[in-house]
Short mmCIF file of C-alpha atoms in Angstrom, two decimals:
data_model
loop_
_atom_site.label_atom_id
_atom_site.label_comp_id
_atom_site.label_asym_id
_atom_site.label_seq_id
_atom_site.Cartn_x
_atom_site.Cartn_y
_atom_site.Cartn_z
CA UNK A 13 77.43 40.01 91.24
CA UNK A 14 76.99 42.68 89.02
CA UNK A 15 74.37 44.21 90.62
CA UNK A 16 74.09 46.30 94.10
CA UNK A 17 73.33 43.32 97.07
CA UNK A 18 69.87 45.26 97.65
CA UNK A 19 69.02 44.91 94.11
CA UNK A 20 70.18 40.89 93.91
CA UNK A 21 67.67 40.43 97.29
CA UNK A 22 64.68 41.94 95.80
CA UNK A 23 65.01 40.01 92.25
CA UNK A 24 65.61 36.64 94.93
CA UNK A 25 62.51 37.30 96.51
CA UNK A 26 60.46 38.44 93.53
CA UNK A 27 61.82 34.53 92.10
CA UNK A 28 59.76 32.93 94.86
CA UNK A 29 56.04 34.25 93.52
CA UNK A 30 53.96 31.96 91.56
CA UNK A 31 54.06 32.79 87.87
CA UNK A 32 58.31 34.23 88.51
CA UNK A 33 61.44 32.24 88.26
CA UNK A 34 64.69 33.89 88.11
CA UNK A 35 65.18 35.14 84.95
CA UNK A 36 61.25 37.26 84.72
CA UNK A 37 62.09 38.06 88.27
CA UNK A 38 65.26 39.88 87.34
CA UNK A 39 63.00 41.64 83.83
CA UNK A 40 60.58 42.68 86.17
CA UNK A 41 62.95 44.35 88.89
CA UNK A 42 64.50 45.79 85.56
CA UNK A 43 61.34 46.73 84.60
CA UNK A 44 59.81 48.82 87.75
CA UNK A 45 63.41 50.61 88.08
CA UNK A 46 63.10 51.90 84.86
CA UNK A 47 59.09 53.43 85.89
CA UNK A 48 60.63 54.63 89.29
CA UNK A 49 57.89 57.09 89.67
CA UNK A 50 54.84 55.11 87.84
CA UNK A 51 55.50 51.56 89.35
CA UNK A 52 58.67 51.15 91.53
CA UNK A 53 57.23 53.66 94.18
CA UNK A 54 53.51 52.99 94.32
CA UNK A 55 54.55 49.59 94.70
CA UNK A 56 56.67 49.58 96.99
CA UNK A 57 53.65 51.90 98.57
CA UNK A 58 50.56 49.12 98.02
CA UNK A 59 53.01 46.42 99.42
CA UNK A 60 53.95 48.75 102.77
CA UNK A 61 50.05 49.37 103.38
CA UNK A 62 49.52 45.59 102.17
CA UNK A 63 51.73 44.02 104.46
CA UNK A 64 51.06 46.27 107.40
CA UNK A 65 47.38 46.27 107.49
CA UNK A 66 46.47 43.21 105.65
CA UNK A 67 44.23 40.18 107.51
CA UNK A 68 41.75 37.97 107.97
CA UNK A 69 37.91 38.43 108.35
CA UNK A 70 37.35 37.43 111.43
CA UNK A 71 33.44 36.43 110.28
CA UNK A 72 34.51 34.70 107.10
CA UNK A 73 38.22 34.13 106.34
CA UNK A 74 37.99 36.68 103.07
CA UNK A 75 40.90 38.90 103.54
CA UNK A 76 40.25 42.45 105.31
CA UNK A 77 42.19 45.56 106.34
CA UNK A 78 39.91 45.89 109.17
CA UNK A 79 37.72 43.06 111.44
CA UNK A 80 35.72 42.43 109.46
CA UNK A 81 35.94 42.37 104.67
CA UNK A 82 34.22 44.23 102.66
CA UNK A 83 31.24 41.72 101.73
CA UNK A 84 30.07 40.66 105.03
CA UNK A 85 29.95 44.60 105.85
CA UNK A 86 27.48 45.49 102.46
CA UNK A 87 24.35 45.86 104.36
CA UNK A 88 23.63 45.35 100.57
CA UNK A 89 23.92 41.27 100.67
CA UNK A 90 21.71 39.05 102.04
CA UNK A 91 22.39 37.30 105.21
CA UNK A 92 19.91 34.13 104.64
CA UNK A 93 22.16 32.90 102.32
CA UNK A 94 26.03 31.29 103.23
CA UNK A 95 28.32 30.45 100.24
CA UNK A 96 31.23 27.75 101.85
CA UNK A 97 34.45 27.29 99.78
CA UNK A 98 37.44 26.34 100.25
CA UNK A 99 39.97 29.40 100.04
CA UNK A 100 39.89 33.33 99.18
CA UNK A 101 41.21 32.40 95.42
CA UNK A 102 37.65 30.96 94.74
CA UNK A 103 35.63 33.76 97.10
CA UNK A 104 37.08 36.07 94.29
CA UNK A 105 36.28 34.12 91.43
CA UNK A 106 32.62 34.09 92.39
CA UNK A 107 32.76 37.90 93.33
CA UNK A 108 33.73 37.85 89.76
CA UNK A 109 30.86 36.74 87.95
CA UNK A 110 28.59 39.19 90.27
CA UNK A 111 26.10 35.60 90.57
CA UNK A 112 26.05 35.67 94.07
CA UNK A 113 24.81 38.51 96.87
CA UNK A 114 25.01 36.74 99.82
CA UNK A 115 27.85 35.93 102.20
CA UNK A 116 30.77 33.41 102.51
CA UNK A 117 32.36 31.13 104.18
CA UNK A 118 36.27 30.33 103.80
CA UNK A 119 37.08 26.99 105.09
CA UNK A 120 40.90 27.81 104.34
CA UNK A 121 41.19 23.89 102.88
CA UNK A 122 39.69 20.13 102.55
CA UNK A 123 39.06 17.39 105.19
CA UNK A 124 42.69 15.30 104.51
CA UNK A 125 43.82 12.52 105.89
CA UNK A 126 47.63 12.91 104.68
CA UNK A 127 47.29 16.37 106.25
CA UNK A 128 45.82 16.11 109.68
CA UNK A 129 42.61 18.29 108.54
CA UNK A 130 39.94 17.37 110.49
CA UNK A 131 36.74 18.86 111.46
CA UNK A 132 38.19 20.80 114.04
CA UNK A 133 41.38 22.01 112.02
CA UNK A 134 39.28 23.09 109.11
CA UNK A 135 36.88 25.09 111.64
CA UNK A 136 33.42 23.35 111.47
CA UNK A 137 32.37 23.87 114.62
CA UNK A 138 33.26 27.58 114.25
CA UNK A 139 31.07 27.64 110.48
CA UNK A 140 27.98 25.44 112.66
CA UNK A 141 28.14 28.26 115.52
CA UNK A 142 28.06 31.07 112.66
CA UNK A 143 25.16 29.28 110.86
CA UNK A 144 22.76 29.20 113.59
CA UNK A 145 23.92 32.85 114.89
CA UNK A 146 22.80 34.63 111.79
CA UNK A 147 19.41 32.26 110.94
CA UNK A 148 21.33 30.97 107.97
CA UNK A 149 18.45 29.04 105.08
CA UNK A 150 20.97 27.61 102.94
CA UNK A 151 24.10 26.53 102.71
CA UNK A 152 26.08 26.79 98.86
CA UNK A 153 28.39 24.07 99.29
CA UNK A 154 30.54 25.53 96.06
CA UNK A 155 33.89 23.64 97.03
CA UNK A 156 36.14 22.57 94.34
CA UNK A 157 35.08 18.74 92.29
CA UNK A 158 38.38 17.15 93.89
CA UNK A 159 38.20 13.71 95.44
CA UNK A 160 39.64 16.35 98.67
CA UNK A 161 36.63 18.42 97.79
CA UNK A 162 33.72 16.02 97.48
CA UNK A 163 34.26 14.22 100.22
CA UNK A 164 34.22 17.44 102.74
CA UNK A 165 31.26 18.18 100.91
CA UNK A 166 29.26 15.57 101.73
CA UNK A 167 30.32 15.23 105.39
CA UNK A 168 29.28 19.32 106.35
CA UNK A 169 26.08 17.94 104.30
CA UNK A 170 25.61 15.29 106.53
CA UNK A 171 26.98 17.34 109.61
CA UNK A 172 24.39 20.29 108.57
CA UNK A 173 21.38 18.00 107.88
CA UNK A 174 18.00 19.18 109.33
CA UNK A 175 19.39 21.77 110.25
CA UNK A 176 19.68 24.28 107.11
CA UNK A 177 19.27 23.39 103.11
CA UNK A 178 22.39 22.46 101.74
CA UNK A 179 22.74 22.90 98.17
CA UNK A 180 25.88 22.72 95.86
CA UNK A 181 27.04 24.13 92.31
CA UNK A 182 25.89 21.89 89.58
CA UNK A 183 28.14 19.92 87.67
CA UNK A 184 27.91 19.15 83.80
CA UNK A 185 28.60 21.03 80.66
CA UNK A 186 31.14 24.42 81.05
CA UNK A 187 30.07 27.06 79.00
CA UNK A 188 31.61 27.08 75.33
CA UNK A 189 32.32 23.39 75.85
CA UNK A 190 32.69 20.41 73.56
CA UNK A 191 31.22 17.45 74.25
CA UNK A 192 33.81 15.84 72.15
CA UNK A 193 36.91 16.97 74.31
CA UNK A 194 35.16 16.74 78.09
CA UNK A 195 35.44 13.39 80.21
CA UNK A 196 33.00 10.69 81.00
CA UNK A 197 32.19 11.40 84.02
CA UNK A 198 31.23 15.23 83.32
CA UNK A 199 29.17 13.68 80.18
CA UNK A 200 27.21 11.31 82.44
CA UNK A 201 26.77 14.33 85.18
CA UNK A 202 25.16 16.72 82.78
CA UNK A 203 22.81 13.43 81.22
CA UNK A 204 21.92 12.35 84.67
CA UNK A 205 21.23 16.64 85.50
CA UNK A 206 19.42 17.32 81.77
CA UNK A 207 16.70 19.78 82.21
CA UNK A 208 13.86 21.44 80.06
CA UNK A 209 15.15 23.76 77.24
CA UNK B 28 34.56 44.33 95.02
CA UNK B 29 35.95 40.89 96.87
CA UNK B 30 38.80 42.42 98.17
CA UNK B 31 39.77 45.38 100.56
CA UNK B 32 40.75 48.43 98.04
CA UNK B 33 44.43 48.70 99.07
CA UNK B 34 44.82 45.14 98.06
CA UNK B 35 43.30 45.19 94.87
CA UNK B 36 45.34 48.38 94.49
CA UNK B 37 48.43 46.41 95.07
CA UNK B 38 47.03 43.85 92.77
CA UNK B 39 46.51 46.02 89.77
CA UNK B 40 50.32 47.18 90.24
CA UNK B 41 51.50 43.56 90.35
CA UNK B 42 49.30 43.47 87.10
CA UNK B 43 51.82 45.92 85.54
CA UNK B 44 55.06 43.91 86.16
CA UNK B 45 55.91 41.53 82.64
CA UNK B 46 55.00 38.26 83.23
CA UNK B 47 52.46 38.89 85.13
CA UNK B 48 48.94 39.91 83.99
CA UNK B 49 45.17 40.99 86.62
CA UNK B 50 44.91 36.73 86.56
CA UNK B 51 48.51 35.88 87.81
CA UNK B 52 48.70 38.61 89.69
CA UNK B 53 45.72 37.45 92.03
CA UNK B 54 47.35 34.69 92.21
CA UNK B 55 50.83 36.00 93.60
CA UNK B 56 49.07 38.25 95.76
CA UNK B 57 47.50 35.67 97.88
CA UNK B 58 50.60 33.65 97.85
CA UNK B 59 51.93 37.08 99.46
CA UNK B 60 49.23 36.62 101.90
CA UNK B 61 49.95 33.24 102.74
CA UNK B 62 53.08 33.52 103.63
CA UNK B 63 53.37 37.22 105.05
CA UNK B 64 56.59 36.30 107.51
CA UNK B 65 58.43 34.59 104.84
CA UNK B 66 57.74 36.50 101.62
CA UNK B 67 55.61 39.60 102.08
CA UNK B 68 57.03 41.42 104.86
CA UNK B 69 60.53 40.85 103.18
CA UNK B 70 59.64 41.88 99.99
CA UNK B 71 57.99 45.11 101.65
CA UNK B 72 61.31 46.03 103.08
CA UNK B 73 63.37 45.33 99.85
CA UNK B 74 61.03 46.68 98.03
CA UNK B 75 60.84 49.87 99.74
CA UNK B 76 64.88 49.84 100.56
CA UNK B 77 65.47 50.15 96.35
CA UNK B 78 63.20 52.72 95.95
CA UNK B 79 64.87 54.29 98.25
CA UNK B 80 68.38 53.63 97.36
CA UNK B 81 68.75 52.64 93.63
CA UNK B 82 69.66 54.65 91.41
CA UNK B 83 72.14 54.81 88.00
CA UNK B 84 75.84 54.59 88.51
CA UNK B 85 77.73 57.69 87.13
CA UNK B 86 79.88 56.08 85.65
CA UNK B 87 78.72 53.40 83.48
CA UNK B 88 74.75 53.35 84.03
CA UNK B 89 74.59 50.00 85.81
CA UNK B 90 72.36 49.76 88.66
CA UNK B 91 73.76 50.95 91.64
CA UNK B 92 72.79 52.41 95.42
CA UNK B 93 75.57 54.20 95.54
CA UNK B 94 77.46 56.91 93.30
CA UNK B 95 79.33 53.90 91.30
CA UNK B 96 77.94 50.22 91.21
CA UNK B 97 80.16 47.25 92.15
CA UNK B 98 81.54 46.82 88.69
CA UNK B 99 83.31 50.50 88.44
CA UNK B 100 84.56 49.82 92.06
CA UNK B 101 85.77 46.80 91.96
CA UNK B 102 89.90 47.22 91.62
CA UNK B 103 90.49 43.83 90.89
CA UNK B 104 88.66 44.43 86.97
CA UNK B 105 90.15 45.32 84.14
CA UNK B 106 90.16 49.33 83.50
CA UNK B 107 91.61 48.94 79.83
CA UNK B 108 88.81 47.08 78.15
CA UNK B 109 85.05 48.68 78.54
CA UNK B 110 82.31 46.74 76.41
CA UNK B 111 79.72 48.65 75.52
CA UNK B 112 76.26 47.50 75.83
CA UNK B 113 72.51 48.60 75.07
CA UNK B 114 70.77 48.44 78.72
CA UNK B 115 71.34 46.79 82.05
CA UNK B 116 69.57 43.34 81.31
CA UNK B 117 72.69 42.75 78.61
CA UNK B 118 75.13 44.03 81.64
CA UNK B 119 73.93 41.34 83.72
CA UNK B 120 73.25 38.45 80.69
CA UNK B 121 76.95 39.04 79.91
CA UNK B 122 78.23 39.04 83.60
CA UNK B 123 76.14 35.82 84.69
CA UNK B 124 78.98 34.41 81.71
CA UNK B 125 81.80 35.40 84.07
CA UNK B 126 83.63 35.51 81.14
CA UNK B 127 84.69 39.24 81.03
CA UNK B 128 86.57 40.96 83.49
CA UNK B 129 86.85 44.66 82.52
CA UNK B 130 83.99 46.92 82.70
CA UNK B 131 80.73 48.10 81.01
CA UNK B 132 79.00 51.02 79.50
CA UNK B 133 75.09 51.07 79.21
CA UNK B 134 73.99 53.16 76.27
CA UNK B 135 70.38 52.62 77.51
CA UNK B 136 69.43 52.45 73.77
CA UNK B 137 70.13 51.82 69.97
CA UNK B 138 70.34 54.82 67.56
CA UNK B 139 66.74 55.06 66.08
CA UNK B 140 64.99 58.09 64.18
CA UNK B 141 61.50 57.02 65.32
CA UNK B 142 62.40 57.42 68.10
CA UNK B 143 64.66 59.87 68.27
CA UNK B 144 67.79 58.72 69.62
CA UNK B 145 70.22 60.24 68.30
CA UNK B 146 74.22 60.42 69.02
CA UNK B 147 73.78 63.14 71.84
CA UNK B 148 70.93 61.28 73.34
CA UNK B 149 72.31 58.07 73.46
CA UNK B 150 75.18 60.29 74.78
CA UNK B 151 78.04 59.22 72.86
CA UNK B 152 80.27 62.17 73.48
CA UNK B 153 79.94 60.85 77.47
CA UNK B 154 81.77 57.54 75.85
CA UNK B 155 83.95 59.94 74.26
CA UNK B 156 85.29 61.33 76.99
CA UNK B 157 85.20 58.03 79.56
CA UNK B 158 87.67 56.71 76.73
CA UNK B 159 90.00 59.32 76.35
CA UNK B 160 90.16 59.97 80.24
CA UNK B 161 90.50 56.19 81.72
CA UNK B 162 92.94 55.18 78.75
CA UNK B 163 90.83 52.72 77.68
CA UNK B 164 92.45 50.59 74.87
CA UNK B 165 89.97 48.54 73.35
CA UNK B 166 85.88 48.82 73.20
CA UNK B 167 83.56 45.93 73.15
CA UNK B 168 80.62 46.36 70.77
CA UNK B 169 77.90 43.94 72.78
CA UNK B 170 74.65 45.03 71.33
CA UNK B 171 72.03 43.10 70.18
CA UNK B 172 72.31 41.25 66.36
CA UNK B 173 69.24 43.42 65.66
CA UNK B 174 69.08 46.39 62.87
CA UNK B 175 69.38 49.01 64.73
CA UNK B 176 71.79 47.60 67.21
CA UNK B 177 74.08 46.72 64.16
CA UNK B 178 73.33 50.35 62.83
CA UNK B 179 74.82 51.67 66.33
CA UNK B 180 77.49 49.26 66.81
CA UNK B 181 78.55 50.78 62.80
CA UNK B 182 77.97 54.38 63.93
CA UNK B 183 79.60 53.64 67.04
CA UNK B 184 83.09 52.14 64.91
CA UNK B 185 83.39 55.24 62.90
CA UNK B 186 83.09 57.46 65.61
CA UNK B 187 86.40 55.89 67.12
CA UNK B 188 88.31 55.02 64.19
CA UNK B 189 91.64 55.25 64.85
CA UNK B 190 91.34 56.41 68.32
CA UNK B 191 90.76 53.11 69.58
CA UNK B 192 90.42 49.26 68.96
CA UNK B 193 86.79 48.18 68.44
CA UNK B 194 86.15 44.79 68.16
CA UNK B 195 82.08 42.81 68.73
CA UNK B 196 80.72 39.55 69.09
CA UNK B 197 81.33 36.77 66.85
CA UNK B 198 78.30 36.13 65.04
CA UNK B 199 77.96 32.07 64.48
CA UNK B 200 76.05 29.00 65.26
CA UNK B 201 74.75 29.16 69.03
CA UNK B 202 75.49 26.28 71.35
CA UNK B 203 73.96 23.20 71.25
CA UNK B 204 72.18 24.88 67.62
CA UNK B 205 71.27 22.84 65.11
CA UNK B 206 71.82 24.22 61.46
CA UNK B 207 68.49 22.75 60.18
CA UNK B 208 67.30 25.35 62.58
CA UNK B 209 68.83 28.24 61.88
CA UNK B 210 68.33 31.11 59.93
CA UNK B 211 70.19 31.74 56.79
CA UNK B 212 72.03 34.71 57.35
CA UNK B 213 73.63 33.10 60.54
CA UNK B 214 74.99 30.05 58.76
CA UNK B 215 76.02 32.29 55.51
CA UNK B 216 78.19 34.35 58.66
CA UNK B 217 79.34 31.88 60.45
CA UNK B 218 80.57 29.75 57.52
CA UNK B 219 82.23 33.37 56.32
CA UNK B 220 83.96 33.57 59.89
CA UNK B 221 84.88 29.55 59.83
CA UNK B 222 88.12 28.66 61.75
CA UNK B 223 90.74 26.11 62.30
CA UNK B 224 89.78 23.29 64.06
#
């Protein structure tokens, strides 16, 4: 063993992060040791702080450091529109666009017979209760365009039928996309949903 | 801001690690939050522990948690042979091979007029003192085969001439290397240093 046990333990843990392997974890730890004041100490503090305070927002499921997340407690956000996403990463992706100013609901997964994820496990009764309680008028289903995501979207749309307007993200050509490189399904969907210029 | 400030701060710090950018840092932090008990808490503890205890080995410059590193305090390692490396990453790379059982000396860089690194800044007087004090009989220069590395190696070899045997790593064809893909300099060096089979 060339490094002290505490340093080896840190390298082993860093190597478990997505995007880092054993070699890049070693490189990252050496970088931390070289930038002690600038990076190692602040990162140790930030990680301890997050480990101490981070939890799930009781209302929407986003990451929070209090009972509710910054979005649920923001009085400037519209309360009538609810955007349903699969996980927190999707919520953050939507937030980065700045295009949505309503509230969110994080499912934490999709319906999946293989993974034993039924409507109960996905917290759909909780979603229904929230829609009734908060007087939601539109539910935007922003689930991934995968088989599981579409299945879940259709299930939720059926569940909420006649109670609230249910919409979903448009399917079509991505910005900057070239037709020649797109799959047939996407081109077909874009053609079907074409609009006036 | 979609995440609480403490989480955003952690993401910003993680993005400064080599091998991670803003996007992969976000992914890593979400992974940590999902694996709270298994990864987030142990990593926070390990990082605090390293931040508290890690320092430079007073003898060789390796990472240590005491005054001396595990290699310098290992009584089973030969004391007569000293391997000089540029930085700690190189020391660890040599240790992984298990091919060297002597002691190390980490320079922490190379001679460089541009970066104002002279013999004093590189601690060469300290290296000379150590060689005399520890009764070193051979100094292996395991510096990178770059221009700066070679310059530094020649300088040290001149400095220690007639006092101790100075050797350097062999240059040649890497294991598994194909001649067709090697540069002319490497093939030339391998030909010049050819040996009996």
